[in-house]
Amino acid sequence: MQVAAVSSLRMASRRHFSSSGIARAEQPASAPVVNYKRPVGGFRGGILGFLLGATVAGGAGYYYLLEEYQTASNLLLSSVEDLQSSTNKVRDYAKKIESVEAELKALRTKAATVEQLSELKGEVKKVYDALNIEHLELKSHVWGLEMDLQKVQQQAKSV
Protein backbone atom coordinates (compact mmCIF):
# COMPACT_ATOMS: atom_id res chain seq x y z
CA MET A 1 0.00 0.00 0.00
CA GLN A 2 2.92 2.24 0.55
CA VAL A 3 3.84 1.96 -3.09
CA ALA A 4 0.35 3.05 -4.09
CA ALA A 5 0.58 6.07 -1.80
CA VAL A 6 3.93 7.11 -3.24
CA SER A 7 2.62 6.77 -6.82
CA SER A 8 -0.50 8.81 -6.02
CA LEU A 9 1.75 11.45 -4.45
CA ARG A 10 3.84 11.61 -7.57
CA MET A 11 0.72 11.97 -9.69
CA ALA A 12 -0.52 14.80 -7.56
CA SER A 13 2.78 16.68 -7.71
CA ARG A 14 2.95 16.61 -11.51
CA ARG A 15 1.27 19.30 -13.53
CA HIS A 16 0.07 18.45 -16.97
CA PHE A 17 -0.10 21.06 -19.70
CA SER A 18 -3.48 20.39 -21.17
CA SER A 19 -6.89 21.99 -21.40
CA SER A 20 -8.66 19.18 -19.58
CA GLY A 21 -9.02 18.99 -15.85
CA ILE A 22 -6.53 17.07 -13.70
CA ALA A 23 -7.68 13.72 -12.48
CA ARG A 24 -6.45 13.47 -8.90
CA ALA A 25 -8.31 10.46 -7.83
CA GLU A 26 -6.50 7.21 -7.79
CA GLN A 27 -7.96 4.64 -10.10
CA PRO A 28 -8.60 1.15 -8.83
CA ALA A 29 -6.02 -1.42 -9.86
CA SER A 30 -8.54 -3.53 -11.71
CA ALA A 31 -9.85 -0.67 -13.86
CA PRO A 32 -9.03 -0.98 -17.54
CA VAL A 33 -6.53 1.48 -18.97
CA VAL A 34 -8.28 3.96 -21.24
CA ASN A 35 -6.14 5.62 -23.88
CA TYR A 36 -7.57 8.89 -24.86
CA LYS A 37 -6.15 11.29 -27.41
CA ARG A 38 -4.51 14.15 -25.71
CA PRO A 39 -5.09 17.46 -27.40
CA VAL A 40 -2.05 19.34 -28.62
CA GLY A 41 -0.83 21.46 -25.77
CA GLY A 42 0.69 24.91 -25.86
CA PHE A 43 4.27 23.71 -25.59
CA ARG A 44 3.98 20.99 -28.24
CA GLY A 45 1.99 23.30 -30.47
CA GLY A 46 4.63 26.01 -30.10
CA ILE A 47 7.42 23.65 -31.09
CA LEU A 48 5.38 22.30 -33.98
CA GLY A 49 4.50 25.83 -35.12
CA PHE A 50 8.11 26.93 -34.80
CA LEU A 51 9.35 23.99 -36.86
CA LEU A 52 6.64 24.52 -39.47
CA GLY A 53 7.39 28.25 -39.65
CA ALA A 54 11.14 27.66 -39.84
CA THR A 55 10.62 25.15 -42.65
CA VAL A 56 8.37 27.50 -44.62
CA ALA A 57 10.73 30.44 -44.05
CA GLY A 58 13.72 28.29 -45.04
CA GLY A 59 11.96 27.15 -48.20
CA ALA A 60 10.99 30.70 -49.11
CA GLY A 61 14.52 31.89 -48.37
CA TYR A 62 15.97 29.10 -50.48
CA TYR A 63 13.62 29.95 -53.36
CA TYR A 64 14.57 33.65 -53.09
CA LEU A 65 18.27 32.75 -52.93
CA LEU A 66 17.88 30.50 -55.96
CA GLU A 67 16.17 33.30 -57.93
CA GLU A 68 18.91 35.76 -56.92
CA TYR A 69 21.54 33.23 -57.95
CA GLN A 70 19.89 32.77 -61.35
CA THR A 71 19.69 36.55 -61.83
CA ALA A 72 23.32 37.01 -60.82
CA SER A 73 24.39 34.14 -63.10
CA ASN A 74 22.53 35.66 -66.05
CA LEU A 75 24.08 39.07 -65.40
CA LEU A 76 27.53 37.52 -65.13
CA LEU A 77 26.98 35.59 -68.35
CA SER A 78 25.90 38.72 -70.21
CA SER A 79 28.92 40.58 -68.80
CA VAL A 80 31.20 37.79 -70.01
CA GLU A 81 29.61 37.92 -73.47
CA ASP A 82 30.06 41.72 -73.58
CA LEU A 83 33.67 41.29 -72.49
CA GLN A 84 34.19 38.69 -75.21
CA SER A 85 32.82 41.00 -77.89
CA SER A 86 34.95 43.88 -76.58
CA THR A 87 37.99 41.60 -76.60
CA ASN A 88 37.27 40.63 -80.21
CA LYS A 89 36.99 44.29 -81.19
CA VAL A 90 40.28 45.12 -79.46
CA ARG A 91 41.91 42.12 -81.18
CA ASP A 92 40.64 43.36 -84.57
CA TYR A 93 41.92 46.89 -83.86
CA ALA A 94 45.30 45.46 -82.84
CA LYS A 95 45.50 43.50 -86.12
CA LYS A 96 44.64 46.65 -88.07
CA ILE A 97 47.30 48.62 -86.19
CA GLU A 98 49.87 45.89 -86.88
CA SER A 99 49.05 45.92 -90.60
CA VAL A 100 49.30 49.73 -90.70
CA GLU A 101 52.65 49.55 -88.88
CA ALA A 102 53.90 46.98 -91.40
CA GLU A 103 52.83 49.23 -94.28
CA LEU A 104 54.51 52.20 -92.60
CA LYS A 105 57.73 50.23 -92.17
CA ALA A 106 57.63 49.25 -95.85
CA LEU A 107 57.06 52.88 -96.85
CA ARG A 108 59.93 54.04 -94.64
CA THR A 109 62.31 51.67 -96.41
CA LYS A 110 61.10 52.93 -99.80
CA ALA A 111 60.89 56.63 -98.90
CA ALA A 112 63.82 59.02 -99.21
CA THR A 113 65.39 60.63 -96.20
CA VAL A 114 66.18 64.34 -95.81
CA GLU A 115 69.88 63.67 -96.47
CA GLN A 116 69.06 61.76 -99.62
CA LEU A 117 66.81 64.61 -100.77
CA SER A 118 69.51 67.22 -100.12
CA GLU A 119 72.06 65.10 -102.01
CA LEU A 120 69.62 64.70 -104.88
CA LYS A 121 68.94 68.44 -104.85
CA GLY A 122 72.67 69.16 -105.09
CA GLU A 123 73.02 66.71 -107.97
CA VAL A 124 70.06 68.29 -109.78
CA LYS A 125 71.67 71.74 -109.36
CA LYS A 126 74.93 70.41 -110.77
CA VAL A 127 73.13 68.88 -113.75
CA TYR A 128 71.15 72.09 -114.28
CA ASP A 129 74.31 74.19 -114.10
CA ALA A 130 76.06 71.85 -116.53
CA LEU A 131 73.12 72.04 -118.92
CA ASN A 132 73.05 75.84 -118.60
CA ILE A 133 76.77 76.01 -119.38
CA GLU A 134 76.35 73.70 -122.37
CA HIS A 135 73.42 75.81 -123.55
CA LEU A 136 75.51 78.97 -123.33
CA GLU A 137 78.40 77.28 -125.14
CA LEU A 138 76.02 76.14 -127.89
CA LYS A 139 74.59 79.63 -128.10
CA SER A 140 78.04 81.15 -128.47
CA HIS A 141 78.94 78.52 -131.05
CA VAL A 142 75.74 79.23 -133.02
CA TRP A 143 76.47 82.98 -132.77
CA GLY A 144 79.97 82.37 -134.06
CA LEU A 145 78.55 80.35 -136.96
CA GLU A 146 76.09 83.13 -137.73
CA MET A 147 78.93 85.65 -137.79
CA ASP A 148 80.95 83.44 -140.09
CA LEU A 149 77.92 83.03 -142.32
CA GLN A 150 77.41 86.82 -142.49
CA LYS A 151 81.05 87.31 -143.41
CA VAL A 152 80.74 84.76 -146.16
CA GLN A 153 77.59 86.46 -147.45
CA GLN A 154 79.23 89.87 -147.45
CA GLN A 155 82.22 88.50 -149.30
CA ALA A 156 79.93 86.86 -151.81
CA LYS A 157 78.12 90.17 -152.41
CA SER A 158 81.30 92.00 -152.85
CA VAL A 159 82.68 89.58 -155.42
Coordinates of C-alpha atoms in Angstrom, one line a residue:
M1 CA 0.0 0.0 0.0
Q2 CA 2.9 2.2 0.6
V3 CA 3.8 2.0 -3.1
A4 CA 0.3 3.1 -4.1
A5 CA 0.6 6.1 -1.8
V6 CA 3.9 7.1 -3.2
S7 CA 2.6 6.8 -6.8
S8 CA -0.5 8.8 -6.0
L9 CA 1.7 11.4 -4.4
R10 CA 3.8 11.6 -7.6
M11 CA 0.7 12.0 -9.7
A12 CA -0.5 14.8 -7.6
S13 CA 2.8 16.7 -7.7
R14 CA 2.9 16.6 -11.5
R15 CA 1.3 19.3 -13.5
H16 CA 0.1 18.4 -17.0
F17 CA -0.1 21.1 -19.7
S18 CA -3.5 20.4 -21.2
S19 CA -6.9 22.0 -21.4
S20 CA -8.7 19.2 -19.6
G21 CA -9.0 19.0 -15.9
I22 CA -6.5 17.1 -13.7
A23 CA -7.7 13.7 -12.5
R24 CA -6.4 13.5 -8.9
A25 CA -8.3 10.5 -7.8
E26 CA -6.5 7.2 -7.8
Q27 CA -8.0 4.6 -10.1
P28 CA -8.6 1.2 -8.8
A29 CA -6.0 -1.4 -9.9
S30 CA -8.5 -3.5 -11.7
A31 CA -9.8 -0.7 -13.9
P32 CA -9.0 -1.0 -17.5
V33 CA -6.5 1.5 -19.0
V34 CA -8.3 4.0 -21.2
N35 CA -6.1 5.6 -23.9
Y36 CA -7.6 8.9 -24.9
K37 CA -6.2 11.3 -27.4
R38 CA -4.5 14.2 -25.7
P39 CA -5.1 17.5 -27.4
V40 CA -2.0 19.3 -28.6
G41 CA -0.8 21.5 -25.8
G42 CA 0.7 24.9 -25.9
F43 CA 4.3 23.7 -25.6
R44 CA 4.0 21.0 -28.2
G45 CA 2.0 23.3 -30.5
G46 CA 4.6 26.0 -30.1
I47 CA 7.4 23.7 -31.1
L48 CA 5.4 22.3 -34.0
G49 CA 4.5 25.8 -35.1
F50 CA 8.1 26.9 -34.8
L51 CA 9.4 24.0 -36.9
L52 CA 6.6 24.5 -39.5
G53 CA 7.4 28.3 -39.6
A54 CA 11.1 27.7 -39.8
T55 CA 10.6 25.1 -42.7
V56 CA 8.4 27.5 -44.6
A57 CA 10.7 30.4 -44.1
G58 CA 13.7 28.3 -45.0
G59 CA 12.0 27.1 -48.2
A60 CA 11.0 30.7 -49.1
G61 CA 14.5 31.9 -48.4
Y62 CA 16.0 29.1 -50.5
Y63 CA 13.6 30.0 -53.4
Y64 CA 14.6 33.6 -53.1
L65 CA 18.3 32.7 -52.9
L66 CA 17.9 30.5 -56.0
E67 CA 16.2 33.3 -57.9
E68 CA 18.9 35.8 -56.9
Y69 CA 21.5 33.2 -58.0
Q70 CA 19.9 32.8 -61.3
T71 CA 19.7 36.5 -61.8
A72 CA 23.3 37.0 -60.8
S73 CA 24.4 34.1 -63.1
N74 CA 22.5 35.7 -66.0
L75 CA 24.1 39.1 -65.4
L76 CA 27.5 37.5 -65.1
L77 CA 27.0 35.6 -68.4
S78 CA 25.9 38.7 -70.2
S79 CA 28.9 40.6 -68.8
V80 CA 31.2 37.8 -70.0
E81 CA 29.6 37.9 -73.5
D82 CA 30.1 41.7 -73.6
L83 CA 33.7 41.3 -72.5
Q84 CA 34.2 38.7 -75.2
S85 CA 32.8 41.0 -77.9
S86 CA 35.0 43.9 -76.6
T87 CA 38.0 41.6 -76.6
N88 CA 37.3 40.6 -80.2
K89 CA 37.0 44.3 -81.2
V90 CA 40.3 45.1 -79.5
R91 CA 41.9 42.1 -81.2
D92 CA 40.6 43.4 -84.6
Y93 CA 41.9 46.9 -83.9
A94 CA 45.3 45.5 -82.8
K95 CA 45.5 43.5 -86.1
K96 CA 44.6 46.7 -88.1
I97 CA 47.3 48.6 -86.2
E98 CA 49.9 45.9 -86.9
S99 CA 49.0 45.9 -90.6
V100 CA 49.3 49.7 -90.7
E101 CA 52.7 49.5 -88.9
A102 CA 53.9 47.0 -91.4
E103 CA 52.8 49.2 -94.3
L104 CA 54.5 52.2 -92.6
K105 CA 57.7 50.2 -92.2
A106 CA 57.6 49.3 -95.8
L107 CA 57.1 52.9 -96.9
R108 CA 59.9 54.0 -94.6
T109 CA 62.3 51.7 -96.4
K110 CA 61.1 52.9 -99.8
A111 CA 60.9 56.6 -98.9
A112 CA 63.8 59.0 -99.2
T113 CA 65.4 60.6 -96.2
V114 CA 66.2 64.3 -95.8
E115 CA 69.9 63.7 -96.5
Q116 CA 69.1 61.8 -99.6
L117 CA 66.8 64.6 -100.8
S118 CA 69.5 67.2 -100.1
E119 CA 72.1 65.1 -102.0
L120 CA 69.6 64.7 -104.9
K121 CA 68.9 68.4 -104.9
G122 CA 72.7 69.2 -105.1
E123 CA 73.0 66.7 -108.0
V124 CA 70.1 68.3 -109.8
K125 CA 71.7 71.7 -109.4
K126 CA 74.9 70.4 -110.8
V127 CA 73.1 68.9 -113.8
Y128 CA 71.1 72.1 -114.3
D129 CA 74.3 74.2 -114.1
A130 CA 76.1 71.8 -116.5
L131 CA 73.1 72.0 -118.9
N132 CA 73.1 75.8 -118.6
I133 CA 76.8 76.0 -119.4
E134 CA 76.4 73.7 -122.4
H135 CA 73.4 75.8 -123.5
L136 CA 75.5 79.0 -123.3
E137 CA 78.4 77.3 -125.1
L138 CA 76.0 76.1 -127.9
K139 CA 74.6 79.6 -128.1
S140 CA 78.0 81.1 -128.5
H141 CA 78.9 78.5 -131.1
V142 CA 75.7 79.2 -133.0
W143 CA 76.5 83.0 -132.8
G144 CA 80.0 82.4 -134.1
L145 CA 78.5 80.3 -137.0
E146 CA 76.1 83.1 -137.7
M147 CA 78.9 85.7 -137.8
D148 CA 81.0 83.4 -140.1
L149 CA 77.9 83.0 -142.3
Q150 CA 77.4 86.8 -142.5
K151 CA 81.1 87.3 -143.4
V152 CA 80.7 84.8 -146.2
Q153 CA 77.6 86.5 -147.5
Q154 CA 79.2 89.9 -147.4
Q155 CA 82.2 88.5 -149.3
A156 CA 79.9 86.9 -151.8
K157 CA 78.1 90.2 -152.4
S158 CA 81.3 92.0 -152.9
V159 CA 82.7 89.6 -155.4

